């Protein structure tokens, strides 16, 4: 493994960044974000359709399956801008499901599902369980072969947008080994989904009970590729969560600086006081460091060894950058900062959710120690 950090920014990333910046800014102003907090679905289906028409769901899928043929690195600027405007929806989960299918699916499954996912079919991941272990190979939900069918049992937690997803990619233990199964939501019995109360109210998260659910054996992804698929999903998720957190950190800092340059105390703008200047500079430096690590991770994502190291650094750095910026935003808004009406709380909620999906900073550093020492 090279010890020299490398970073790059492709022409495709630049083009997607420009388009995504305008699209997300126009489609997801903060008023829209707040209006969707009370919406059962949690996102605007018309915007989802527009994203599908823009081809964003096909970015990282090969052309032979209806995609554009770029990589996950090119998805990063899109998700970064979604994070910047807190745009909600199943974009990341659908992208991750497609990546799992690419690595772990059979040829027949890729031909069957990937074109639909590129065209706008919604998918989600059912990988987390009540035990809370971030190791995706620790699976207690089970599948049992019954002739040509698989009978599932067990519960999954934090299944985003499970009520509107068309497909669920479920990890199960089959004959003592982890496996992945595609479950069409239409086969789930009534009462299977239970809405979860989560810290980030822009999300729609569900607990899904699979007891007694049966799917055809053809829904099983290639068992010999399960471990590789789970590793790939873990790293893709960490990379895209890093992008989301970097975008949110930038927006949080902008929001706070605007306030510091407007609010007056003792006849002076509060941003003129060093006690507030220095922390907001620290927040900006932390964000710039995190964004550099993000695009370093995107640039090296497909490099054996270096990609995982860079991605885990990016996830750890982005989590801390957004957490610090959001904490300062609440603090600097004074008493108003602790109210629901202040947007600062939205960023703090977002940071808590993103940090604790697929491993927090401490977990990422522990994995880095295994890789580097």
mmCIF file of C-alpha atoms in Angstrom:
data_model
loop_
_atom_site.group_PDB
_atom_site.id
_atom_site.type_symbol
_atom_site.label_atom_id
_atom_site.label_comp_id
_atom_site.label_asym_id
_atom_site.label_seq_id
_atom_site.Cartn_x
_atom_site.Cartn_y
_atom_site.Cartn_z
ATOM 1 C CA UNK A 1 0.000 0.000 0.000
ATOM 2 C CA UNK A 2 1.320 3.427 -0.922
ATOM 3 C CA UNK A 3 1.888 5.828 1.979
ATOM 4 C CA UNK A 4 1.472 8.836 -0.306
ATOM 5 C CA UNK A 5 -2.030 10.333 -0.160
ATOM 6 C CA UNK A 6 -3.554 10.982 -3.561
ATOM 7 C CA UNK A 7 -6.571 13.046 -4.476
ATOM 8 C CA UNK A 8 -8.288 13.864 -7.731
ATOM 9 C CA UNK A 9 -11.500 15.302 -9.143
ATOM 10 C CA UNK A 10 -12.805 13.990 -12.437
ATOM 11 C CA UNK A 11 -14.550 15.964 -15.164
ATOM 12 C CA UNK A 12 -17.675 13.870 -14.607
ATOM 13 C CA UNK A 13 -17.648 14.698 -10.894
ATOM 14 C CA UNK A 14 -17.377 18.404 -11.705
ATOM 15 C CA UNK A 15 -20.327 18.242 -14.107
ATOM 16 C CA UNK A 16 -22.482 16.310 -11.665
ATOM 17 C CA UNK A 17 -21.539 18.680 -8.844
ATOM 18 C CA UNK A 18 -22.700 21.674 -10.876
ATOM 19 C CA UNK A 19 -26.018 20.082 -11.821
ATOM 20 C CA UNK A 20 -26.674 18.676 -8.347
ATOM 21 C CA UNK A 21 -25.891 21.994 -6.653
ATOM 22 C CA UNK A 22 -28.557 23.822 -8.644
ATOM 23 C CA UNK A 23 -31.104 20.996 -8.525
ATOM 24 C CA UNK A 24 -30.885 20.360 -4.781
ATOM 25 C CA UNK A 25 -30.840 24.075 -3.929
ATOM 26 C CA UNK A 26 -33.984 24.704 -5.984
ATOM 27 C CA UNK A 27 -35.896 21.546 -5.035
ATOM 28 C CA UNK A 28 -35.052 21.324 -1.347
ATOM 29 C CA UNK A 29 -35.103 24.719 0.363
ATOM 30 C CA UNK A 30 -35.322 24.586 4.146
ATOM 31 C CA UNK A 31 -39.056 25.384 4.024
ATOM 32 C CA UNK A 32 -39.584 22.253 1.919
ATOM 33 C CA UNK A 33 -37.464 20.175 4.307
ATOM 34 C CA UNK A 34 -39.542 21.335 7.257
ATOM 35 C CA UNK A 35 -42.843 20.698 5.471
ATOM 36 C CA UNK A 36 -41.793 17.097 4.768
ATOM 37 C CA UNK A 37 -41.060 16.438 8.455
ATOM 38 C CA UNK A 38 -44.804 16.003 8.977
ATOM 39 C CA UNK A 39 -45.311 14.046 5.749
ATOM 40 C CA UNK A 40 -45.828 10.288 6.166
ATOM 41 C CA UNK A 41 -43.729 9.464 3.107
ATOM 42 C CA UNK A 42 -40.992 11.932 4.081
ATOM 43 C CA UNK A 43 -39.954 12.869 0.553
ATOM 44 C CA UNK A 44 -41.409 14.285 -2.641
ATOM 45 C CA UNK A 45 -42.157 11.556 -5.176
ATOM 46 C CA UNK A 46 -42.169 14.083 -8.039
ATOM 47 C CA UNK A 47 -38.566 15.029 -7.208
ATOM 48 C CA UNK A 48 -37.662 11.346 -7.091
ATOM 49 C CA UNK A 49 -39.019 10.963 -10.617
ATOM 50 C CA UNK A 50 -36.972 13.955 -11.766
ATOM 51 C CA UNK A 51 -33.813 12.439 -10.277
ATOM 52 C CA UNK A 52 -34.487 9.190 -12.100
ATOM 53 C CA UNK A 53 -34.966 11.118 -15.365
ATOM 54 C CA UNK A 54 -31.665 12.914 -14.769
ATOM 55 C CA UNK A 55 -30.030 9.481 -14.660
ATOM 56 C CA UNK A 56 -28.628 9.815 -11.160
ATOM 57 C CA UNK A 57 -29.753 6.313 -10.164
ATOM 58 C CA UNK A 58 -27.813 4.902 -13.101
ATOM 59 C CA UNK A 59 -24.514 6.696 -12.456
ATOM 60 C CA UNK A 60 -22.626 3.769 -10.925
ATOM 61 C CA UNK A 61 -24.247 0.957 -12.922
ATOM 62 C CA UNK A 62 -22.564 -0.495 -16.040
ATOM 63 C CA UNK A 63 -24.088 0.343 -19.415
ATOM 64 C CA UNK A 64 -24.967 -3.300 -20.114
ATOM 65 C CA UNK A 65 -27.521 -3.108 -17.290
ATOM 66 C CA UNK A 66 -29.003 0.210 -18.320
ATOM 67 C CA UNK A 67 -26.582 2.394 -16.406
ATOM 68 C CA UNK A 68 -24.196 5.194 -17.319
ATOM 69 C CA UNK A 69 -21.085 3.218 -16.530
ATOM 70 C CA UNK A 70 -19.350 5.525 -14.072
ATOM 71 C CA UNK A 71 -18.355 4.635 -10.510
ATOM 72 C CA UNK A 72 -19.447 5.278 -6.942
ATOM 73 C CA UNK A 73 -16.969 8.184 -6.883
ATOM 74 C CA UNK A 74 -19.218 10.021 -9.314
ATOM 75 C CA UNK A 75 -22.203 9.565 -6.978
ATOM 76 C CA UNK A 76 -20.332 11.453 -4.236
ATOM 77 C CA UNK A 77 -20.930 15.041 -5.474
ATOM 78 C CA UNK A 78 -24.650 14.302 -5.898
ATOM 79 C CA UNK A 79 -25.040 12.987 -2.351
ATOM 80 C CA UNK A 80 -22.879 15.825 -1.018
ATOM 81 C CA UNK A 81 -25.353 18.355 -2.394
ATOM 82 C CA UNK A 82 -28.307 16.334 -1.099
ATOM 83 C CA UNK A 83 -26.710 16.531 2.334
ATOM 84 C CA UNK A 84 -26.169 20.240 1.924
ATOM 85 C CA UNK A 85 -29.893 20.834 1.416
ATOM 86 C CA UNK A 86 -31.086 17.927 3.603
ATOM 87 C CA UNK A 87 -32.925 16.425 0.671
ATOM 88 C CA UNK A 88 -34.710 13.271 1.807
ATOM 89 C CA UNK A 89 -35.568 10.104 -0.080
ATOM 90 C CA UNK A 90 -34.358 6.611 -0.933
ATOM 91 C CA UNK A 91 -31.557 7.683 -3.309
ATOM 92 C CA UNK A 92 -28.663 6.359 -1.218
ATOM 93 C CA UNK A 93 -30.410 3.115 -0.228
ATOM 94 C CA UNK A 94 -31.362 2.412 -3.854
ATOM 95 C CA UNK A 95 -27.801 3.120 -4.999
ATOM 96 C CA UNK A 96 -26.423 0.784 -2.316
ATOM 97 C CA UNK A 97 -28.878 -1.959 -3.253
ATOM 98 C CA UNK A 98 -27.734 -1.702 -6.873
ATOM 99 C CA UNK A 99 -24.092 -1.946 -5.778
ATOM 100 C CA UNK A 100 -24.854 -5.057 -3.712
ATOM 101 C CA UNK A 101 -26.572 -6.581 -6.723
ATOM 102 C CA UNK A 102 -23.609 -5.777 -8.946
ATOM 103 C CA UNK A 103 -21.123 -7.504 -6.662
ATOM 104 C CA UNK A 104 -23.245 -10.308 -5.233
ATOM 105 C CA UNK A 105 -26.016 -10.957 -7.731
ATOM 106 C CA UNK A 106 -26.247 -13.667 -10.353
ATOM 107 C CA UNK A 107 -26.295 -12.718 -14.036
ATOM 108 C CA UNK A 108 -30.037 -13.358 -14.167
ATOM 109 C CA UNK A 109 -30.670 -11.145 -11.136
ATOM 110 C CA UNK A 110 -28.576 -8.311 -12.558
ATOM 111 C CA UNK A 111 -30.496 -8.455 -15.826
ATOM 112 C CA UNK A 112 -33.801 -8.548 -13.964
ATOM 113 C CA UNK A 113 -33.330 -5.857 -11.307
ATOM 114 C CA UNK A 114 -30.617 -3.367 -12.312
ATOM 115 C CA UNK A 115 -32.394 -1.753 -15.304
ATOM 116 C CA UNK A 116 -35.443 -1.144 -13.111
ATOM 117 C CA UNK A 117 -33.326 0.330 -10.319
ATOM 118 C CA UNK A 118 -31.704 2.676 -12.848
ATOM 119 C CA UNK A 119 -35.159 3.723 -14.069
ATOM 120 C CA UNK A 120 -36.510 4.649 -10.653
ATOM 121 C CA UNK A 121 -37.574 1.493 -8.831
ATOM 122 C CA UNK A 122 -36.975 2.168 -5.143
ATOM 123 C CA UNK A 123 -34.970 -0.198 -2.976
ATOM 124 C CA UNK A 124 -33.703 -0.294 0.559
ATOM 125 C CA UNK A 125 -31.326 -2.292 2.727
ATOM 126 C CA UNK A 126 -32.394 -4.505 5.641
ATOM 127 C CA UNK A 127 -28.996 -5.232 7.181
ATOM 128 C CA UNK A 128 -29.195 -3.851 10.740
ATOM 129 C CA UNK A 129 -30.533 -5.977 13.588
ATOM 130 C CA UNK A 130 -31.570 -5.367 17.209
ATOM 131 C CA UNK A 131 -28.135 -6.508 18.482
ATOM 132 C CA UNK A 132 -26.689 -3.256 17.036
ATOM 133 C CA UNK A 133 -23.429 -4.781 15.752
ATOM 134 C CA UNK A 134 -21.969 -2.829 12.833
ATOM 135 C CA UNK A 135 -20.318 -6.019 11.541
ATOM 136 C CA UNK A 136 -22.634 -6.867 8.641
ATOM 137 C CA UNK A 137 -21.657 -10.545 8.753
ATOM 138 C CA UNK A 138 -23.163 -10.837 12.262
ATOM 139 C CA UNK A 139 -26.607 -11.941 11.114
ATOM 140 C CA UNK A 140 -29.287 -13.473 13.330
ATOM 141 C CA UNK A 141 -32.193 -13.210 10.894
ATOM 142 C CA UNK A 142 -32.433 -16.645 9.276
ATOM 143 C CA UNK A 143 -33.564 -18.325 6.073
ATOM 144 C CA UNK A 144 -34.535 -21.975 5.757
ATOM 145 C CA UNK A 145 -34.763 -23.888 2.498
ATOM 146 C CA UNK A 146 -38.153 -25.506 1.878
ATOM 147 C CA UNK A 147 -37.883 -27.049 -1.574
ATOM 148 C CA UNK A 148 -37.860 -24.186 -4.069
ATOM 149 C CA UNK A 149 -38.588 -21.543 -1.478
ATOM 150 C CA UNK A 150 -36.803 -19.795 1.370
ATOM 151 C CA UNK A 151 -38.667 -19.206 4.628
ATOM 152 C CA UNK A 152 -37.374 -16.161 6.534
ATOM 153 C CA UNK A 153 -37.562 -15.322 10.223
ATOM 154 C CA UNK A 154 -36.188 -12.545 12.397
ATOM 155 C CA UNK A 155 -36.289 -8.766 12.620
ATOM 156 C CA UNK A 156 -34.402 -5.953 10.945
ATOM 157 C CA UNK A 157 -34.110 -2.411 12.222
ATOM 158 C CA UNK A 158 -33.387 0.985 10.679
ATOM 159 C CA UNK A 159 -34.780 -0.059 7.313
ATOM 160 C CA UNK A 160 -35.133 3.312 5.605
ATOM 161 C CA UNK A 161 -38.208 4.023 3.490
ATOM 162 C CA UNK A 162 -39.388 0.419 3.853
ATOM 163 C CA UNK A 163 -42.993 1.517 3.354
ATOM 164 C CA UNK A 164 -42.359 2.921 -0.124
ATOM 165 C CA UNK A 165 -39.477 0.753 -1.339
ATOM 166 C CA UNK A 166 -40.316 -1.778 -4.038
ATOM 167 C CA UNK A 167 -37.438 -4.078 -3.120
ATOM 168 C CA UNK A 168 -35.711 -4.942 0.150
ATOM 169 C CA UNK A 169 -32.233 -6.443 0.175
ATOM 170 C CA UNK A 170 -32.143 -8.579 3.313
ATOM 171 C CA UNK A 171 -29.165 -10.225 4.993
ATOM 172 C CA UNK A 172 -29.916 -13.633 6.491
ATOM 173 C CA UNK A 173 -28.102 -16.580 7.965
ATOM 174 C CA UNK A 174 -28.555 -19.527 5.611
ATOM 175 C CA UNK A 175 -27.110 -22.891 6.601
ATOM 176 C CA UNK A 176 -24.795 -21.134 9.045
ATOM 177 C CA UNK A 177 -23.381 -18.561 6.635
ATOM 178 C CA UNK A 178 -24.411 -14.984 5.754
ATOM 179 C CA UNK A 179 -26.483 -14.633 2.605
ATOM 180 C CA UNK A 180 -28.435 -11.904 0.816
ATOM 181 C CA UNK A 181 -32.012 -12.218 -0.375
ATOM 182 C CA UNK A 182 -34.128 -9.897 -2.504
ATOM 183 C CA UNK A 183 -37.607 -9.474 -1.055
ATOM 184 C CA UNK A 184 -40.326 -7.676 -2.962
ATOM 185 C CA UNK A 185 -42.274 -5.494 -0.536
ATOM 186 C CA UNK A 186 -45.538 -6.704 -2.048
ATOM 187 C CA UNK A 187 -45.018 -10.154 -0.464
ATOM 188 C CA UNK A 188 -44.720 -8.755 3.069
ATOM 189 C CA UNK A 189 -47.865 -9.425 5.148
ATOM 190 C CA UNK A 190 -49.817 -6.554 6.646
ATOM 191 C CA UNK A 191 -48.418 -5.461 9.985
ATOM 192 C CA UNK A 192 -44.855 -6.428 9.092
ATOM 193 C CA UNK A 193 -43.598 -2.832 9.164
ATOM 194 C CA UNK A 194 -43.398 -0.749 12.317
ATOM 195 C CA UNK A 195 -42.379 2.887 12.100
ATOM 196 C CA UNK A 196 -39.393 3.725 14.321
ATOM 197 C CA UNK A 197 -38.888 7.017 16.134
ATOM 198 C CA UNK A 198 -35.387 8.156 15.123
ATOM 199 C CA UNK A 199 -33.359 11.253 15.919
ATOM 200 C CA UNK A 200 -33.239 12.516 12.318
ATOM 201 C CA UNK A 201 -36.829 13.411 11.519
ATOM 202 C CA UNK A 202 -36.082 13.806 7.812
ATOM 203 C CA UNK A 203 -35.708 9.985 7.694
ATOM 204 C CA UNK A 204 -38.406 7.354 7.580
ATOM 205 C CA UNK A 205 -37.084 4.307 9.381
ATOM 206 C CA UNK A 206 -38.862 1.009 10.014
ATOM 207 C CA UNK A 207 -38.493 -2.212 11.914
ATOM 208 C CA UNK A 208 -39.384 -5.108 9.625
ATOM 209 C CA UNK A 209 -40.404 -8.533 10.918
ATOM 210 C CA UNK A 210 -39.799 -11.330 8.418
ATOM 211 C CA UNK A 211 -41.255 -14.223 10.441
ATOM 212 C CA UNK A 212 -43.000 -16.577 8.027
ATOM 213 C CA UNK A 213 -42.163 -14.589 4.899
ATOM 214 C CA UNK A 214 -41.432 -16.910 1.974
ATOM 215 C CA UNK A 215 -39.557 -16.023 -1.214
ATOM 216 C CA UNK A 216 -38.515 -18.183 -4.180
ATOM 217 C CA UNK A 217 -35.023 -19.669 -4.042
ATOM 218 C CA UNK A 218 -34.186 -17.563 -7.101
ATOM 219 C CA UNK A 219 -34.282 -14.501 -4.810
ATOM 220 C CA UNK A 220 -31.034 -15.662 -3.173
ATOM 221 C CA UNK A 221 -27.957 -13.766 -4.365
ATOM 222 C CA UNK A 222 -24.859 -15.816 -5.209
ATOM 223 C CA UNK A 223 -23.804 -17.238 -1.792
ATOM 224 C CA UNK A 224 -20.157 -17.397 -2.858
ATOM 225 C CA UNK A 225 -20.130 -13.596 -3.280
ATOM 226 C CA UNK A 226 -22.026 -12.616 -0.126
ATOM 227 C CA UNK A 227 -18.997 -11.551 1.908
ATOM 228 C CA UNK A 228 -17.622 -9.471 -0.957
ATOM 229 C CA UNK A 229 -21.024 -7.852 -1.455
ATOM 230 C CA UNK A 230 -21.359 -6.951 2.237
ATOM 231 C CA UNK A 231 -17.850 -5.471 2.326
ATOM 232 C CA UNK A 232 -18.608 -3.438 -0.791
ATOM 233 C CA UNK A 233 -21.903 -2.156 0.627
ATOM 234 C CA UNK A 234 -20.210 -1.257 3.918
ATOM 235 C CA UNK A 235 -17.582 0.862 2.147
ATOM 236 C CA UNK A 236 -20.022 2.421 -0.329
ATOM 237 C CA UNK A 237 -22.335 3.375 2.526
ATOM 238 C CA UNK A 238 -19.467 4.885 4.527
ATOM 239 C CA UNK A 239 -18.334 6.892 1.505
ATOM 240 C CA UNK A 240 -21.808 8.243 0.724
ATOM 241 C CA UNK A 241 -22.543 9.014 4.380
ATOM 242 C CA UNK A 242 -19.266 10.960 4.455
ATOM 243 C CA UNK A 243 -20.462 12.936 1.442
ATOM 244 C CA UNK A 244 -23.790 13.635 3.088
ATOM 245 C CA UNK A 245 -22.118 14.816 6.296
ATOM 246 C CA UNK A 246 -19.640 17.044 4.448
ATOM 247 C CA UNK A 247 -22.497 18.718 2.585
ATOM 248 C CA UNK A 248 -24.465 19.208 5.799
ATOM 249 C CA UNK A 249 -21.382 20.627 7.570
ATOM 250 C CA UNK A 250 -20.886 23.230 4.832
ATOM 251 C CA UNK A 251 -24.528 24.271 5.048
ATOM 252 C CA UNK A 252 -24.440 24.380 8.851
ATOM 253 C CA UNK A 253 -21.371 26.655 8.810
ATOM 254 C CA UNK A 254 -22.940 28.980 6.215
ATOM 255 C CA UNK A 255 -26.119 29.151 8.290
ATOM 256 C CA UNK A 256 -24.180 30.001 11.453
ATOM 257 C CA UNK A 257 -21.939 32.592 9.800
ATOM 258 C CA UNK A 258 -25.009 34.363 8.403
ATOM 259 C CA UNK A 259 -26.360 34.623 11.932
ATOM 260 C CA UNK A 260 -23.037 35.841 13.361
ATOM 261 C CA UNK A 261 -22.971 38.596 10.743
ATOM 262 C CA UNK A 262 -26.539 39.675 11.496
ATOM 263 C CA UNK A 263 -27.205 39.371 15.234
ATOM 264 C CA UNK A 264 -26.044 42.315 17.339
ATOM 265 C CA UNK A 265 -25.160 42.398 21.041
ATOM 266 C CA UNK A 266 -23.944 45.464 22.925
ATOM 267 C CA UNK A 267 -24.078 47.426 19.675
ATOM 268 C CA UNK A 268 -21.774 45.056 17.760
ATOM 269 C CA UNK A 269 -22.346 42.099 15.496
ATOM 270 C CA UNK A 270 -21.668 39.007 17.595
ATOM 271 C CA UNK A 271 -19.429 37.646 14.842
ATOM 272 C CA UNK A 272 -16.911 40.371 15.702
ATOM 273 C CA UNK A 273 -16.113 38.703 19.046
ATOM 274 C CA UNK A 274 -13.080 36.415 19.056
ATOM 275 C CA UNK A 275 -14.837 33.922 21.325
ATOM 276 C CA UNK A 276 -17.145 33.170 18.389
ATOM 277 C CA UNK A 277 -14.740 33.808 15.523
ATOM 278 C CA UNK A 278 -12.216 31.173 16.514
ATOM 279 C CA UNK A 279 -14.604 28.230 16.943
ATOM 280 C CA UNK A 280 -16.337 28.943 13.624
ATOM 281 C CA UNK A 281 -12.911 29.025 11.940
ATOM 282 C CA UNK A 282 -12.147 25.673 13.600
ATOM 283 C CA UNK A 283 -15.440 24.348 12.225
ATOM 284 C CA UNK A 284 -14.530 25.522 8.735
ATOM 285 C CA UNK A 285 -11.046 23.998 8.930
ATOM 286 C CA UNK A 286 -12.581 20.725 10.108
ATOM 287 C CA UNK A 287 -15.005 20.774 7.184
ATOM 288 C CA UNK A 288 -12.241 21.458 4.640
ATOM 289 C CA UNK A 289 -10.175 18.600 6.060
ATOM 290 C CA UNK A 290 -13.185 16.283 5.930
ATOM 291 C CA UNK A 291 -14.024 17.242 2.337
ATOM 292 C CA UNK A 292 -10.417 16.661 1.272
ATOM 293 C CA UNK A 293 -10.524 13.208 2.832
ATOM 294 C CA UNK A 294 -13.880 12.592 1.142
ATOM 295 C CA UNK A 295 -12.590 13.244 -2.360
ATOM 296 C CA UNK A 296 -9.367 11.399 -1.584
ATOM 297 C CA UNK A 297 -11.529 8.404 -0.645
ATOM 298 C CA UNK A 298 -13.626 8.797 -3.800
ATOM 299 C CA UNK A 299 -10.493 9.019 -5.966
ATOM 300 C CA UNK A 300 -8.950 5.912 -4.396
ATOM 301 C CA UNK A 301 -12.171 3.980 -3.851
ATOM 302 C CA UNK A 302 -11.429 1.224 -6.325
ATOM 303 C CA UNK A 303 -7.787 0.839 -5.262
ATOM 304 C CA UNK A 304 -7.130 -2.360 -3.374
ATOM 305 C CA UNK A 305 -6.416 -1.543 0.286
ATOM 306 C CA UNK A 306 -6.018 2.206 -0.190
ATOM 307 C CA UNK A 307 -9.721 2.634 -0.909
ATOM 308 C CA UNK A 308 -10.823 1.152 2.403
ATOM 309 C CA UNK A 309 -8.235 3.112 4.408
ATOM 310 C CA UNK A 310 -9.207 6.396 2.759
ATOM 311 C CA UNK A 311 -12.932 5.697 3.154
ATOM 312 C CA UNK A 312 -12.711 4.902 6.859
ATOM 313 C CA UNK A 313 -10.638 8.055 7.453
ATOM 314 C CA UNK A 314 -13.232 10.081 5.537
ATOM 315 C CA UNK A 315 -16.140 8.664 7.583
ATOM 316 C CA UNK A 316 -14.396 9.371 10.891
ATOM 317 C CA UNK A 317 -13.384 12.899 9.844
ATOM 318 C CA UNK A 318 -16.759 13.839 8.372
ATOM 319 C CA UNK A 319 -18.622 12.688 11.468
ATOM 320 C CA UNK A 320 -16.522 14.844 13.744
ATOM 321 C CA UNK A 321 -16.657 17.857 11.397
ATOM 322 C CA UNK A 322 -20.449 17.899 11.214
ATOM 323 C CA UNK A 323 -20.848 17.172 14.914
ATOM 324 C CA UNK A 324 -18.584 20.086 15.875
ATOM 325 C CA UNK A 325 -20.182 22.508 13.407
ATOM 326 C CA UNK A 326 -23.703 21.591 14.530
ATOM 327 C CA UNK A 327 -22.823 21.906 18.215
ATOM 328 C CA UNK A 328 -21.358 25.374 17.630
ATOM 329 C CA UNK A 329 -24.423 26.364 15.597
ATOM 330 C CA UNK A 330 -26.712 25.532 18.517
ATOM 331 C CA UNK A 331 -24.415 27.262 21.001
ATOM 332 C CA UNK A 332 -23.999 30.453 18.970
ATOM 333 C CA UNK A 333 -27.724 30.853 18.421
ATOM 334 C CA UNK A 334 -28.082 31.197 22.195
ATOM 335 C CA UNK A 335 -31.420 30.322 23.771
ATOM 336 C CA UNK A 336 -33.076 30.204 20.330
ATOM 337 C CA UNK A 337 -30.548 27.535 19.290
ATOM 338 C CA UNK A 338 -32.120 25.066 21.719
ATOM 339 C CA UNK A 339 -35.589 25.448 20.234
ATOM 340 C CA UNK A 340 -37.264 23.398 17.526
ATOM 341 C CA UNK A 341 -37.679 26.518 15.389
ATOM 342 C CA UNK A 342 -33.909 26.916 14.960
ATOM 343 C CA UNK A 343 -32.532 24.972 11.991
ATOM 344 C CA UNK A 344 -29.339 24.215 13.942
ATOM 345 C CA UNK A 345 -31.075 21.246 15.582
ATOM 346 C CA UNK A 346 -31.756 19.711 12.170
ATOM 347 C CA UNK A 347 -28.015 19.534 11.467
ATOM 348 C CA UNK A 348 -27.261 18.033 14.903
ATOM 349 C CA UNK A 349 -29.926 15.394 14.385
ATOM 350 C CA UNK A 350 -28.502 14.630 10.953
ATOM 351 C CA UNK A 351 -24.987 14.245 12.394
ATOM 352 C CA UNK A 352 -26.151 11.803 15.090
ATOM 353 C CA UNK A 353 -27.932 9.642 12.526
ATOM 354 C CA UNK A 354 -25.145 9.579 9.945
ATOM 355 C CA UNK A 355 -22.374 9.002 12.479
ATOM 356 C CA UNK A 356 -24.093 5.934 13.862
ATOM 357 C CA UNK A 357 -24.892 4.273 10.570
ATOM 358 C CA UNK A 358 -22.273 1.726 9.447
ATOM 359 C CA UNK A 359 -19.933 2.620 12.306
ATOM 360 C CA UNK A 360 -19.109 5.772 14.245
ATOM 361 C CA UNK A 361 -15.701 7.478 14.344
ATOM 362 C CA UNK A 362 -14.338 5.192 17.087
ATOM 363 C CA UNK A 363 -15.393 2.107 15.120
ATOM 364 C CA UNK A 364 -13.800 3.435 11.928
ATOM 365 C CA UNK A 365 -10.530 4.127 13.767
ATOM 366 C CA UNK A 366 -10.528 0.635 15.242
ATOM 367 C CA UNK A 367 -10.899 -0.798 11.733
ATOM 368 C CA UNK A 368 -8.108 1.511 10.541
ATOM 369 C CA UNK A 369 -5.826 0.164 13.250
ATOM 370 C CA UNK A 370 -6.397 -3.349 11.904
ATOM 371 C CA UNK A 371 -5.532 -2.158 8.399
ATOM 372 C CA UNK A 372 -2.490 -0.039 9.194
ATOM 373 C CA UNK A 373 -0.730 -1.714 12.115
#
